[in-house]
Tab-separated table of N, CA and C and ligand atoms in Angstrom:
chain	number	residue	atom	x	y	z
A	1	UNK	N	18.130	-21.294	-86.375
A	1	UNK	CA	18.757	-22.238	-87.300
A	1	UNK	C	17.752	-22.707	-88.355
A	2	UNK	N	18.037	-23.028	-89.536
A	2	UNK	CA	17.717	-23.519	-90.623
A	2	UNK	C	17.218	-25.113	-90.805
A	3	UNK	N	16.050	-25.555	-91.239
A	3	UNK	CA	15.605	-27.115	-90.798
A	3	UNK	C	16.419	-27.668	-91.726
A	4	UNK	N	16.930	-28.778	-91.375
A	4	UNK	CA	18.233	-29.639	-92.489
A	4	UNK	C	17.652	-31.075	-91.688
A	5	UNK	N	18.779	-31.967	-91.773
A	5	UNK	CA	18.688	-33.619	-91.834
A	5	UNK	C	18.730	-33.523	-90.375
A	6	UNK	N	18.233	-33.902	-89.750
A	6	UNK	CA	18.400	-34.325	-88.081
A	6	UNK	C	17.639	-33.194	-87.396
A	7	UNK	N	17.342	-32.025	-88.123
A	7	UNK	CA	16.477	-31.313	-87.007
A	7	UNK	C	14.993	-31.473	-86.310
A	8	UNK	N	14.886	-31.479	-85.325
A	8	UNK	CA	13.663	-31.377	-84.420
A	8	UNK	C	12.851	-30.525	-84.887
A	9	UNK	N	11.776	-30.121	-85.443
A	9	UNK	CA	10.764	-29.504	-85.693
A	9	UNK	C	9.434	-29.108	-85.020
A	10	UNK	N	9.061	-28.145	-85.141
A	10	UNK	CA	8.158	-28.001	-84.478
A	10	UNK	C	6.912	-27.544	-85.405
A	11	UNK	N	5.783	-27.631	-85.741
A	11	UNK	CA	5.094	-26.724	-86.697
A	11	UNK	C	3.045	-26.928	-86.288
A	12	UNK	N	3.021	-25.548	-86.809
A	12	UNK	CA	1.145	-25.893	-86.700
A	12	UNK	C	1.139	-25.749	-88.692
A	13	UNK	N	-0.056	-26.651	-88.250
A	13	UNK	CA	-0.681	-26.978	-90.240
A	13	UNK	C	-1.885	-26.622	-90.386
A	14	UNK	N	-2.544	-26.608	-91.415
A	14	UNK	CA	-4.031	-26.753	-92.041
A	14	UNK	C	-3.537	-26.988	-93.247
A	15	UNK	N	-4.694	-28.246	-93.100
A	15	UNK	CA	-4.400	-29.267	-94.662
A	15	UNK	C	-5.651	-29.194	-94.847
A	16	UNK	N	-6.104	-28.726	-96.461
A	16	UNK	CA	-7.275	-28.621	-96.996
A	16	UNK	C	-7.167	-29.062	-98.351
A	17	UNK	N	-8.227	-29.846	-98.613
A	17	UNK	CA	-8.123	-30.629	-100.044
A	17	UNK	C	-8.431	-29.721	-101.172
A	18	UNK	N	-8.656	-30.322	-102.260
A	18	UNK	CA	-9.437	-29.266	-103.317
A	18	UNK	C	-10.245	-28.409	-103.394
A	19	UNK	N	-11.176	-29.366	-102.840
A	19	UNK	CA	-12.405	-28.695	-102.550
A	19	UNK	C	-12.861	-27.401	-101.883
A	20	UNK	N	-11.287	-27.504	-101.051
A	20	UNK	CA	-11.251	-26.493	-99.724
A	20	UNK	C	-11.642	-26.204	-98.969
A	21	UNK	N	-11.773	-27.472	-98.200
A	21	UNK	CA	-12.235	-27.926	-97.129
A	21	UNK	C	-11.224	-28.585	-96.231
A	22	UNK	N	-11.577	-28.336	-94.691
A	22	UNK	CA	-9.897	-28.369	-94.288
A	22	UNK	C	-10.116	-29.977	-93.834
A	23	UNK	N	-8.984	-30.994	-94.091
A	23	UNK	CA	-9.218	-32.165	-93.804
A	23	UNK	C	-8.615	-32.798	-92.341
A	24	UNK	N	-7.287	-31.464	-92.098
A	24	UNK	CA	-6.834	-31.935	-90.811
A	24	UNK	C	-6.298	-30.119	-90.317
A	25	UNK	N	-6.181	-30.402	-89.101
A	25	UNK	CA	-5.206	-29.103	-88.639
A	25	UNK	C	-4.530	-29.445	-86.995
A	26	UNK	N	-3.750	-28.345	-86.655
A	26	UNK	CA	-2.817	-28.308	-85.371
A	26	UNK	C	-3.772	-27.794	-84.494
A	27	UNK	N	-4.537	-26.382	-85.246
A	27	UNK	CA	-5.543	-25.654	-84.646
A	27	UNK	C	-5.755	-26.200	-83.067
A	28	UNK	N	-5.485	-25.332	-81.921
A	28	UNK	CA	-5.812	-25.946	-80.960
A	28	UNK	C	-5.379	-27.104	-80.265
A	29	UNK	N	-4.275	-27.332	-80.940
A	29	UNK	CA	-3.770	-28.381	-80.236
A	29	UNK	C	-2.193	-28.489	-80.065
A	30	UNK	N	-1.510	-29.166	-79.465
A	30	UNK	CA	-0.008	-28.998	-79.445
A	30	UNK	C	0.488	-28.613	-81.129
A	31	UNK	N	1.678	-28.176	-81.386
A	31	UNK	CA	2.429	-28.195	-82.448
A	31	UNK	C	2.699	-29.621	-83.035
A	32	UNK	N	2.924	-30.196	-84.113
A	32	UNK	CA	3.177	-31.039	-84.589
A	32	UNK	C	4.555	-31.310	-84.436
A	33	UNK	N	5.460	-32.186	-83.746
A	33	UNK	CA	7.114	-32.500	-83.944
A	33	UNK	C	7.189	-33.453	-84.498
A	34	UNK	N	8.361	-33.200	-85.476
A	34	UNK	CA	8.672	-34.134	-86.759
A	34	UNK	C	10.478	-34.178	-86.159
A	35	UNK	N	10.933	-35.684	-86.425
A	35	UNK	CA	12.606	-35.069	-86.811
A	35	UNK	C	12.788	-35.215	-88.794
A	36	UNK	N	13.352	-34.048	-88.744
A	36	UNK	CA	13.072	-33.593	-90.654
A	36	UNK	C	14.233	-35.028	-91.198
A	37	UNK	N	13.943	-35.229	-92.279
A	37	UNK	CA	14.293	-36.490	-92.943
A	37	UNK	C	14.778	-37.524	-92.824
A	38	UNK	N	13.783	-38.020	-91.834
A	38	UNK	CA	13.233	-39.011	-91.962
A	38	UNK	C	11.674	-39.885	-92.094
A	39	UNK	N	11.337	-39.151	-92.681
A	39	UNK	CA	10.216	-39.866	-93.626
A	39	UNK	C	9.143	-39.872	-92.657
A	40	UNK	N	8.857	-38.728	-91.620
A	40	UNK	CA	7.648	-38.885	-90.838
A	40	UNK	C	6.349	-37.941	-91.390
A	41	UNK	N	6.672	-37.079	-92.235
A	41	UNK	CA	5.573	-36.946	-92.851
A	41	UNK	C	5.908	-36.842	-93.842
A	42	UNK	N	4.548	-36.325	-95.128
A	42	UNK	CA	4.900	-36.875	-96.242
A	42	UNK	C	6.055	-35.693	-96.863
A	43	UNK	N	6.548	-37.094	-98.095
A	43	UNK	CA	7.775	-36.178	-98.987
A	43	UNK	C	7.234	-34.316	-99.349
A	44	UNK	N	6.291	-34.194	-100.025
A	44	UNK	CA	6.097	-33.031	-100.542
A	44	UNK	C	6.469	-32.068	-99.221
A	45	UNK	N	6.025	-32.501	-97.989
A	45	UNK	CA	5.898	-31.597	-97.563
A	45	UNK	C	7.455	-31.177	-96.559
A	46	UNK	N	7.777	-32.223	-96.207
A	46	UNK	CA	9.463	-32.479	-95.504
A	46	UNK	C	10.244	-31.545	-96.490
A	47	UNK	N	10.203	-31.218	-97.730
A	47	UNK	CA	10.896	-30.949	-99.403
A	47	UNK	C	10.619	-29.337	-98.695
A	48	UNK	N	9.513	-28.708	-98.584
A	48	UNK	CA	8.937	-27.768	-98.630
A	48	UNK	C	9.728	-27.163	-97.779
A	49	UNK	N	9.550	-28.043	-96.160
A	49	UNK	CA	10.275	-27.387	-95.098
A	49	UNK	C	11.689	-27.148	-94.990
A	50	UNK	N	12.546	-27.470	-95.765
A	50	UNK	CA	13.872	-27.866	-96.045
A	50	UNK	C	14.493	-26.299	-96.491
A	51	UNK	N	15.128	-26.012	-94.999
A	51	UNK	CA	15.926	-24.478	-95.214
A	51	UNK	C	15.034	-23.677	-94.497
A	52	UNK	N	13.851	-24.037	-94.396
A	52	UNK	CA	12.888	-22.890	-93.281
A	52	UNK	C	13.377	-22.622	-91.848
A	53	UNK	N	12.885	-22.010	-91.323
A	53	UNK	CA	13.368	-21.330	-89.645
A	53	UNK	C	12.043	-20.905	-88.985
A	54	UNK	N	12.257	-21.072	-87.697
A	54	UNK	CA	11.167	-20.690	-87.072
A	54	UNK	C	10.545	-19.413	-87.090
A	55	UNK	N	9.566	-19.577	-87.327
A	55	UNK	CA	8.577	-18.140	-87.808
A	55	UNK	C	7.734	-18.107	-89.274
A	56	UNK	N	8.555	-18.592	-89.868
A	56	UNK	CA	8.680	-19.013	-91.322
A	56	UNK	C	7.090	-19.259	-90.926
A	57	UNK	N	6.283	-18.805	-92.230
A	57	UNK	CA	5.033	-19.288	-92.782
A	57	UNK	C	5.120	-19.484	-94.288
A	58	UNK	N	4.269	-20.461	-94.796
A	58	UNK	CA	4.395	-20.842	-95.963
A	58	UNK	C	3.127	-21.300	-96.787
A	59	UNK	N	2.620	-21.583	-97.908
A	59	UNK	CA	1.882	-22.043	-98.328
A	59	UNK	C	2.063	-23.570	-99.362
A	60	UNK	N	1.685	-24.548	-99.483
A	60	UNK	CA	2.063	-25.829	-100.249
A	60	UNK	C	1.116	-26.483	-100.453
A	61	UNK	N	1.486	-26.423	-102.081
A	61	UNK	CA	0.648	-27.486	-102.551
A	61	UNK	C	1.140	-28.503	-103.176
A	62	UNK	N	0.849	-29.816	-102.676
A	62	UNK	CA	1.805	-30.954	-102.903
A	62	UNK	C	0.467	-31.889	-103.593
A	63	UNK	N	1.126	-32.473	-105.299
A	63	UNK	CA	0.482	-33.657	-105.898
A	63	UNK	C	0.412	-34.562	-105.217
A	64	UNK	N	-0.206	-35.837	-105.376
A	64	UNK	CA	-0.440	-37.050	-104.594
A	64	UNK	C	0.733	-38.073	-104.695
A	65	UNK	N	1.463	-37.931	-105.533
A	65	UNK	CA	2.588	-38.175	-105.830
A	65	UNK	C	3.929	-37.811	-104.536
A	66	UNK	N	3.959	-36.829	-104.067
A	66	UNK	CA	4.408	-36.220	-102.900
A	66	UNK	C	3.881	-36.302	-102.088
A	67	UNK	N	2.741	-36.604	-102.191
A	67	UNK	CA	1.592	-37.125	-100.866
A	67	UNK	C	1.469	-38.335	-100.050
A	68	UNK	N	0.001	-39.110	-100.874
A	68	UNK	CA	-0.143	-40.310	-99.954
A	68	UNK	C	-0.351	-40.970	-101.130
A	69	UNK	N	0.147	-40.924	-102.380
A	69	UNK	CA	0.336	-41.593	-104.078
A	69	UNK	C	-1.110	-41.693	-104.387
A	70	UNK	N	-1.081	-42.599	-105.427
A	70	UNK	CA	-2.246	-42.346	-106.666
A	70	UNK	C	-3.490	-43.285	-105.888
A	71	UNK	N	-5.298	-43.437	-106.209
A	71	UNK	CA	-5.555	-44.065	-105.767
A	71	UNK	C	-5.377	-45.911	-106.671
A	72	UNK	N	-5.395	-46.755	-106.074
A	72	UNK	CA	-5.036	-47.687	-107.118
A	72	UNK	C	-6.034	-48.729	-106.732
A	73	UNK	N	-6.872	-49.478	-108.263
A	73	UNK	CA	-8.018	-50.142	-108.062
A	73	UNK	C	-7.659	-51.573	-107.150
A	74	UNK	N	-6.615	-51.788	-107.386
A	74	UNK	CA	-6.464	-53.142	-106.596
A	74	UNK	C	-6.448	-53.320	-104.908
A	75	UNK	N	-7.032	-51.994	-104.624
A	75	UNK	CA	-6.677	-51.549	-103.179
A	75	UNK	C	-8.449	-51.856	-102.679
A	76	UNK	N	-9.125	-51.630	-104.094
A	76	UNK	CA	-10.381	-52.084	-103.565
A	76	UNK	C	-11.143	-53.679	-103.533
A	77	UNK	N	-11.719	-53.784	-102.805
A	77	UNK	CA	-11.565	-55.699	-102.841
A	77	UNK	C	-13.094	-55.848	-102.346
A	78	UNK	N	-13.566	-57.226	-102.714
A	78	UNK	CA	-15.070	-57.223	-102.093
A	78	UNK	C	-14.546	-58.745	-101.305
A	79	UNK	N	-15.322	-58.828	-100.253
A	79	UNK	CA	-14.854	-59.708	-99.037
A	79	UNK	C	-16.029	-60.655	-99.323
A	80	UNK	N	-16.286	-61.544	-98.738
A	80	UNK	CA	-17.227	-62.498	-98.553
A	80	UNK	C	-18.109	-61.910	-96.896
A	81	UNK	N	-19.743	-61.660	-97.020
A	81	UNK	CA	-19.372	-61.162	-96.072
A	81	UNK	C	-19.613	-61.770	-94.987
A	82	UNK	N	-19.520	-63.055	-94.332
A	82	UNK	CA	-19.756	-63.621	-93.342
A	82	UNK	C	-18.076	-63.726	-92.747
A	83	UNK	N	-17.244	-62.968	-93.651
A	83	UNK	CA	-15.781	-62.465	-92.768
A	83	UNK	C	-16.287	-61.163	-91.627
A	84	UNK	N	-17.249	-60.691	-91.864
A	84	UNK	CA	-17.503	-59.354	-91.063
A	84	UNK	C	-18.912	-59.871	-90.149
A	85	UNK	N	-19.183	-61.072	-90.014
A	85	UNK	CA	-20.100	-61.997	-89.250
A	85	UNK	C	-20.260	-61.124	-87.652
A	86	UNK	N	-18.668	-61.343	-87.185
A	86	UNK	CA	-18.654	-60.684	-86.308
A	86	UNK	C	-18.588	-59.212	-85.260
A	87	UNK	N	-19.350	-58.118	-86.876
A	87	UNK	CA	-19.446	-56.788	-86.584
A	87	UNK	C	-20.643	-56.733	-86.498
A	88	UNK	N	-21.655	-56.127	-85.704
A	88	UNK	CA	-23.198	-55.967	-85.593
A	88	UNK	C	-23.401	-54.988	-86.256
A	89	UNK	N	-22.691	-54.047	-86.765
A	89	UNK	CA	-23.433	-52.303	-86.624
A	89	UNK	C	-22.572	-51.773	-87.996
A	90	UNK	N	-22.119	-52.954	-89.138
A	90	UNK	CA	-21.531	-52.916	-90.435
A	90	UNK	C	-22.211	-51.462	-90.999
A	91	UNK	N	-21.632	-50.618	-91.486
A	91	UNK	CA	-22.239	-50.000	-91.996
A	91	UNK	C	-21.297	-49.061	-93.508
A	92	UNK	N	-21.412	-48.881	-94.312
A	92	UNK	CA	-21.095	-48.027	-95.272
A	92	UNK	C	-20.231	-46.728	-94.764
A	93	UNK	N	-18.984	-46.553	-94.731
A	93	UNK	CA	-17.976	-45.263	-94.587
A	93	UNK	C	-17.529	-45.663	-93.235
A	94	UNK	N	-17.559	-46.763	-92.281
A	94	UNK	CA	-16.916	-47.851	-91.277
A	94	UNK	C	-15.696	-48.375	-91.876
A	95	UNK	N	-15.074	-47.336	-90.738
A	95	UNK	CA	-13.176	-47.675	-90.998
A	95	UNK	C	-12.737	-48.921	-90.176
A	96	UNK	N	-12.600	-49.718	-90.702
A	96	UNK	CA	-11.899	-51.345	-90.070
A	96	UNK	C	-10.686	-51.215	-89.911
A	97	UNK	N	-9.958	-51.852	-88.755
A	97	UNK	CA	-8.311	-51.862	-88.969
A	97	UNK	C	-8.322	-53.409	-88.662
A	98	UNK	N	-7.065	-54.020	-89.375
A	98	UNK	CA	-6.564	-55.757	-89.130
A	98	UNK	C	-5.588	-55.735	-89.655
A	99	UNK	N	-4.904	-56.707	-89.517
A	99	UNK	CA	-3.650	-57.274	-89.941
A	99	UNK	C	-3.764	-58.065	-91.462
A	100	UNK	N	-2.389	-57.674	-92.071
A	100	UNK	CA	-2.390	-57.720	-93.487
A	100	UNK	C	-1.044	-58.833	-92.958
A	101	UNK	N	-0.283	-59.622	-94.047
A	101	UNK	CA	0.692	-59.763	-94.229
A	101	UNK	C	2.133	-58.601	-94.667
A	102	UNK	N	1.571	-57.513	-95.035
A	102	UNK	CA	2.327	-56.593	-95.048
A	102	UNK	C	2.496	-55.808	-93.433
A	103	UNK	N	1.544	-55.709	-92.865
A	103	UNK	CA	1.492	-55.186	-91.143
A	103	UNK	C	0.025	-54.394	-91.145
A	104	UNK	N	0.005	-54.172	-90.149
A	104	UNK	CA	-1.233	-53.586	-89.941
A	104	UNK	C	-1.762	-52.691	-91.032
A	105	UNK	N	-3.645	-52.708	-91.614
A	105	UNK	CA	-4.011	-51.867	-92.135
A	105	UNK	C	-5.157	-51.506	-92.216
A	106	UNK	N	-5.686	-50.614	-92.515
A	106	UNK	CA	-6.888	-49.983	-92.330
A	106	UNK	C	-7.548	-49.860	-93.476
A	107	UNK	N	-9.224	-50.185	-93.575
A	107	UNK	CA	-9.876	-50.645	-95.410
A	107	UNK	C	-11.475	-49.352	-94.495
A	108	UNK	N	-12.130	-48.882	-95.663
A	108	UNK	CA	-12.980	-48.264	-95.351
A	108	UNK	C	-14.293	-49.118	-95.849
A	109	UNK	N	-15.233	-49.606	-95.511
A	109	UNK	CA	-16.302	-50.039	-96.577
A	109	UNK	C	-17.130	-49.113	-97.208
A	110	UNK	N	-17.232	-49.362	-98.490
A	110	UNK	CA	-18.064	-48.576	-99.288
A	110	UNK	C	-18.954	-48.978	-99.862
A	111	UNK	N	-19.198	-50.223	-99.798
A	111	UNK	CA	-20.522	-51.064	-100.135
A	111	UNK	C	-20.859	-52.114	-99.649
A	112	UNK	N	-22.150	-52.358	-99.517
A	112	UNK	CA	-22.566	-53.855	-98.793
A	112	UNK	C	-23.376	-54.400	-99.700
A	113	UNK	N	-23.608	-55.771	-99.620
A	113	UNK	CA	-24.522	-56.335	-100.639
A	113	UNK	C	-24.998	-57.676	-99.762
A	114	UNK	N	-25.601	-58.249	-100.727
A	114	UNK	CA	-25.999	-59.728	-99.394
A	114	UNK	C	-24.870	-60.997	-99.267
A	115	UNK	N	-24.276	-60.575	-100.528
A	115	UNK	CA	-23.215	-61.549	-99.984
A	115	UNK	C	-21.716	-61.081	-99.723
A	116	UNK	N	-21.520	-59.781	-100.459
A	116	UNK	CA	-20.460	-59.386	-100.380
A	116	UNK	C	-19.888	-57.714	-99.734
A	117	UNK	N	-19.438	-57.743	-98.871
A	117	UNK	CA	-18.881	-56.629	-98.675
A	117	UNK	C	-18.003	-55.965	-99.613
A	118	UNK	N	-17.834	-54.221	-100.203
A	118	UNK	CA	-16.394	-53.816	-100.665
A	118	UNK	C	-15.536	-53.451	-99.805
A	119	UNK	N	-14.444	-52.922	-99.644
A	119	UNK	CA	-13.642	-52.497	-98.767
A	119	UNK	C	-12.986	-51.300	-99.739
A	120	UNK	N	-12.418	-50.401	-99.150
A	120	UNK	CA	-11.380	-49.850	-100.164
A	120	UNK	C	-9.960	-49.685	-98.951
A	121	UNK	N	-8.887	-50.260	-99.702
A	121	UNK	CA	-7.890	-50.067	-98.497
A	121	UNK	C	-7.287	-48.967	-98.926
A	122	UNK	N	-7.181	-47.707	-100.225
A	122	UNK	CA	-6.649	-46.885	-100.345
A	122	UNK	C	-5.937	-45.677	-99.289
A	123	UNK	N	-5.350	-45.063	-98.623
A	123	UNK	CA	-5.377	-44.141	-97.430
A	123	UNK	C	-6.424	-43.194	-98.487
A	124	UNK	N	-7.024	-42.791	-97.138
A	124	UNK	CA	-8.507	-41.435	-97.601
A	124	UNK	C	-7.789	-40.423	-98.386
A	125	UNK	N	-6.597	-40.390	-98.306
A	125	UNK	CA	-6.210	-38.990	-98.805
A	125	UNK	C	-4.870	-39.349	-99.990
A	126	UNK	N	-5.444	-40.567	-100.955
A	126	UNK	CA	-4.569	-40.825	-101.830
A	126	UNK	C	-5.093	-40.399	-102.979
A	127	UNK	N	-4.458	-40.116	-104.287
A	127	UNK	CA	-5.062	-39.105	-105.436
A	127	UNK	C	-5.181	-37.499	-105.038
A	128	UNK	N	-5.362	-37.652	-103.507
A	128	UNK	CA	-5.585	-35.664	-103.472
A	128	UNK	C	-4.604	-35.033	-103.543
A	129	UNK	N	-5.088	-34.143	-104.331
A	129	UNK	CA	-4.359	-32.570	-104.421
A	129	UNK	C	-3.649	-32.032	-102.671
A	130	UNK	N	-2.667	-31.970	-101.826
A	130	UNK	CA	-3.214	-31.513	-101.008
A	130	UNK	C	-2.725	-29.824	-100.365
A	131	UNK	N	-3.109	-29.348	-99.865
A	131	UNK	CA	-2.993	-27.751	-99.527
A	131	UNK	C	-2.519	-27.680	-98.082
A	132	UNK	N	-1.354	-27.140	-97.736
A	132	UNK	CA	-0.556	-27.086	-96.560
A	132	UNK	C	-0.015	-25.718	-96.563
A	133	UNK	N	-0.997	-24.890	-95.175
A	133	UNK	CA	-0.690	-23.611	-94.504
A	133	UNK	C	0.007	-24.080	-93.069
A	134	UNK	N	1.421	-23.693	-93.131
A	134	UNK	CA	2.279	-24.447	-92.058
A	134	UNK	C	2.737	-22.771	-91.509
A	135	UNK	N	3.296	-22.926	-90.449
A	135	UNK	CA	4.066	-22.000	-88.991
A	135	UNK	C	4.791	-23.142	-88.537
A	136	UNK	N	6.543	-22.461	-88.907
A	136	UNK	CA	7.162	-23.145	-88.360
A	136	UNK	C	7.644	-21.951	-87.062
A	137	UNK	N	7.306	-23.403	-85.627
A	137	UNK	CA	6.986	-22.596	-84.699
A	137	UNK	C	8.525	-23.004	-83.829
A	138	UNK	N	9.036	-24.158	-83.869
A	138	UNK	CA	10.474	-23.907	-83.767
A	138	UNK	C	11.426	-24.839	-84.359
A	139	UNK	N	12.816	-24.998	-84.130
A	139	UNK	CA	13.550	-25.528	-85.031
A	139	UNK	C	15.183	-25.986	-83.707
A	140	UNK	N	15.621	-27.075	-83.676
A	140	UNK	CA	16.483	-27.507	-83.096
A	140	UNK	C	17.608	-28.424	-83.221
A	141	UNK	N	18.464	-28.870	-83.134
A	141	UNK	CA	18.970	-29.779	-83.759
A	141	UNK	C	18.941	-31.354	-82.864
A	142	UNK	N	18.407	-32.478	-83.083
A	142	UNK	CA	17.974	-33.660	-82.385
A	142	UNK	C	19.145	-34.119	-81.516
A	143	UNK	N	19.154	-34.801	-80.023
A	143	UNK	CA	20.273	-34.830	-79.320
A	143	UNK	C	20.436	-36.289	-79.768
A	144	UNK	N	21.269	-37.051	-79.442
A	144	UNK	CA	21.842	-38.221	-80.224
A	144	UNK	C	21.051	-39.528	-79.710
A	145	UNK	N	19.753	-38.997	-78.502
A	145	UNK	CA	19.049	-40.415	-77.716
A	145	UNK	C	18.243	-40.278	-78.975
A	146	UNK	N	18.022	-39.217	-79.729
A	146	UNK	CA	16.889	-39.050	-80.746
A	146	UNK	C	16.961	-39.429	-81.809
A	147	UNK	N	17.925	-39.539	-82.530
A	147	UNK	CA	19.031	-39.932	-83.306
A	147	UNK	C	18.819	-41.762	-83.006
A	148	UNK	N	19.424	-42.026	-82.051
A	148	UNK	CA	19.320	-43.173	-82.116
A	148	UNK	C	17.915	-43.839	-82.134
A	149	UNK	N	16.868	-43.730	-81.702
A	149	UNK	CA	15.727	-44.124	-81.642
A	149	UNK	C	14.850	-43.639	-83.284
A	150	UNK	N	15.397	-42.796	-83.628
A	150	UNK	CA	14.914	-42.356	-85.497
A	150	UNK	C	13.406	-41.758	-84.628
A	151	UNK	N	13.715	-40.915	-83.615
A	151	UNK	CA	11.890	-39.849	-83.572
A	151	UNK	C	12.252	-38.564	-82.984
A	152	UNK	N	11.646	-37.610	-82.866
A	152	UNK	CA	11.857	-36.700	-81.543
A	152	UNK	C	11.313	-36.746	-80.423
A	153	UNK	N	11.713	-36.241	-79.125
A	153	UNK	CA	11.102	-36.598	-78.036
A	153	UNK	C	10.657	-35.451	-77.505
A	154	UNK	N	9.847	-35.153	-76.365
A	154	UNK	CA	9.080	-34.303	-75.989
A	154	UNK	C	9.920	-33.626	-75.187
A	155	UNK	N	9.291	-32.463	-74.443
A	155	UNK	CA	9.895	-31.644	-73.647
A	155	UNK	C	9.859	-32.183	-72.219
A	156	UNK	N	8.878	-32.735	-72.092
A	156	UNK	CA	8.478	-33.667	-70.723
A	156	UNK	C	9.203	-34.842	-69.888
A	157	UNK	N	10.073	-35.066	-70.500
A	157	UNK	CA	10.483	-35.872	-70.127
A	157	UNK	C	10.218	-37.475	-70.362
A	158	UNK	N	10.242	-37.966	-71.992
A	158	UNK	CA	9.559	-39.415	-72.362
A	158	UNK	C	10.498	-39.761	-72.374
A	159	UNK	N	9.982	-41.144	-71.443
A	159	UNK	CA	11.000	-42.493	-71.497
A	159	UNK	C	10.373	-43.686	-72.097
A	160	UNK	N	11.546	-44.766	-72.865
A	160	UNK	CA	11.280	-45.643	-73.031
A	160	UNK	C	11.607	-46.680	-72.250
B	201	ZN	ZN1	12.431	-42.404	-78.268
């Protein structure tokens, strides 16, 4: 069958940036399951898979726009830094996660100074170009516990 709105997915990836360098992959590890549209991974690439079948290999290259969007300066912020008082081992490219008023989020630091920390809360992989070698490894249609919960579930037997 053909991946459409409600199907169970199955797929291995390699995602490599510009540079071409690979930034993530399946390689070695379970298949990736998605249920297709609904917004579990990004647009460019859900777009891509849309009508594929298992076996299907493909190549994609999706703007940041279809990605993880543009990077945007207001995402970078300098803290005061006796907010980070309570980290010993602060250091430059130290991924922080905390709570935002929007919900949880994650800031990288990229600079320290004596009084001020930067942060950048951008996701790492916003502005990139990105490059997606996918195997779609199978294809199903979601049973209605799946459906109702908006995920797919494993072969194993997961309960909530
Ligand atoms: Zn569930």
């Amino acid at each position: 069958m053909q991946i459409s709105e409600n199907s169970v997915v199955n797929i291995h990836y390699t995602l490599t940036n510009d540079a071409g360098n690979v930034v993530d992959t399946s390689d070695g590890r379970e298949a990736l399951m998605y249920l297709h549209g609904h917004h579990q991974i990004i647009p460019g690439l859900e777009n891509a898979l849309l009508g594929k079948k298992a076996g299907d290999e493909l190549n994609v290259t999706i703007a940041p726009e279809d990605a993880y969007g543009a990077r945007v300066e207001e995402a970078i912020q300098q803290v005061p830094r006796e907010v980070f008082g309570n980290i010993p081992d602060l250091a430059v490219g130290m991924q922080l996660h905390g709570e935002s008023p929007e919900g949880p989020m994650s800031v990288v630091v990229t600079a320290i100074a004596d009084d001020f920390v930067t942060v950048d809360a951008n996701h790492p992989l916003a502005g990139e170009t990105l490059h997606f070698a996918v195997k779609v490894e199978s294809v199903r249609e979601a049973t209605t516990e799946e459906l109702d919960h908006g995920h797919a579930h494993g072969g194993d037997g997961h309960h909530h």
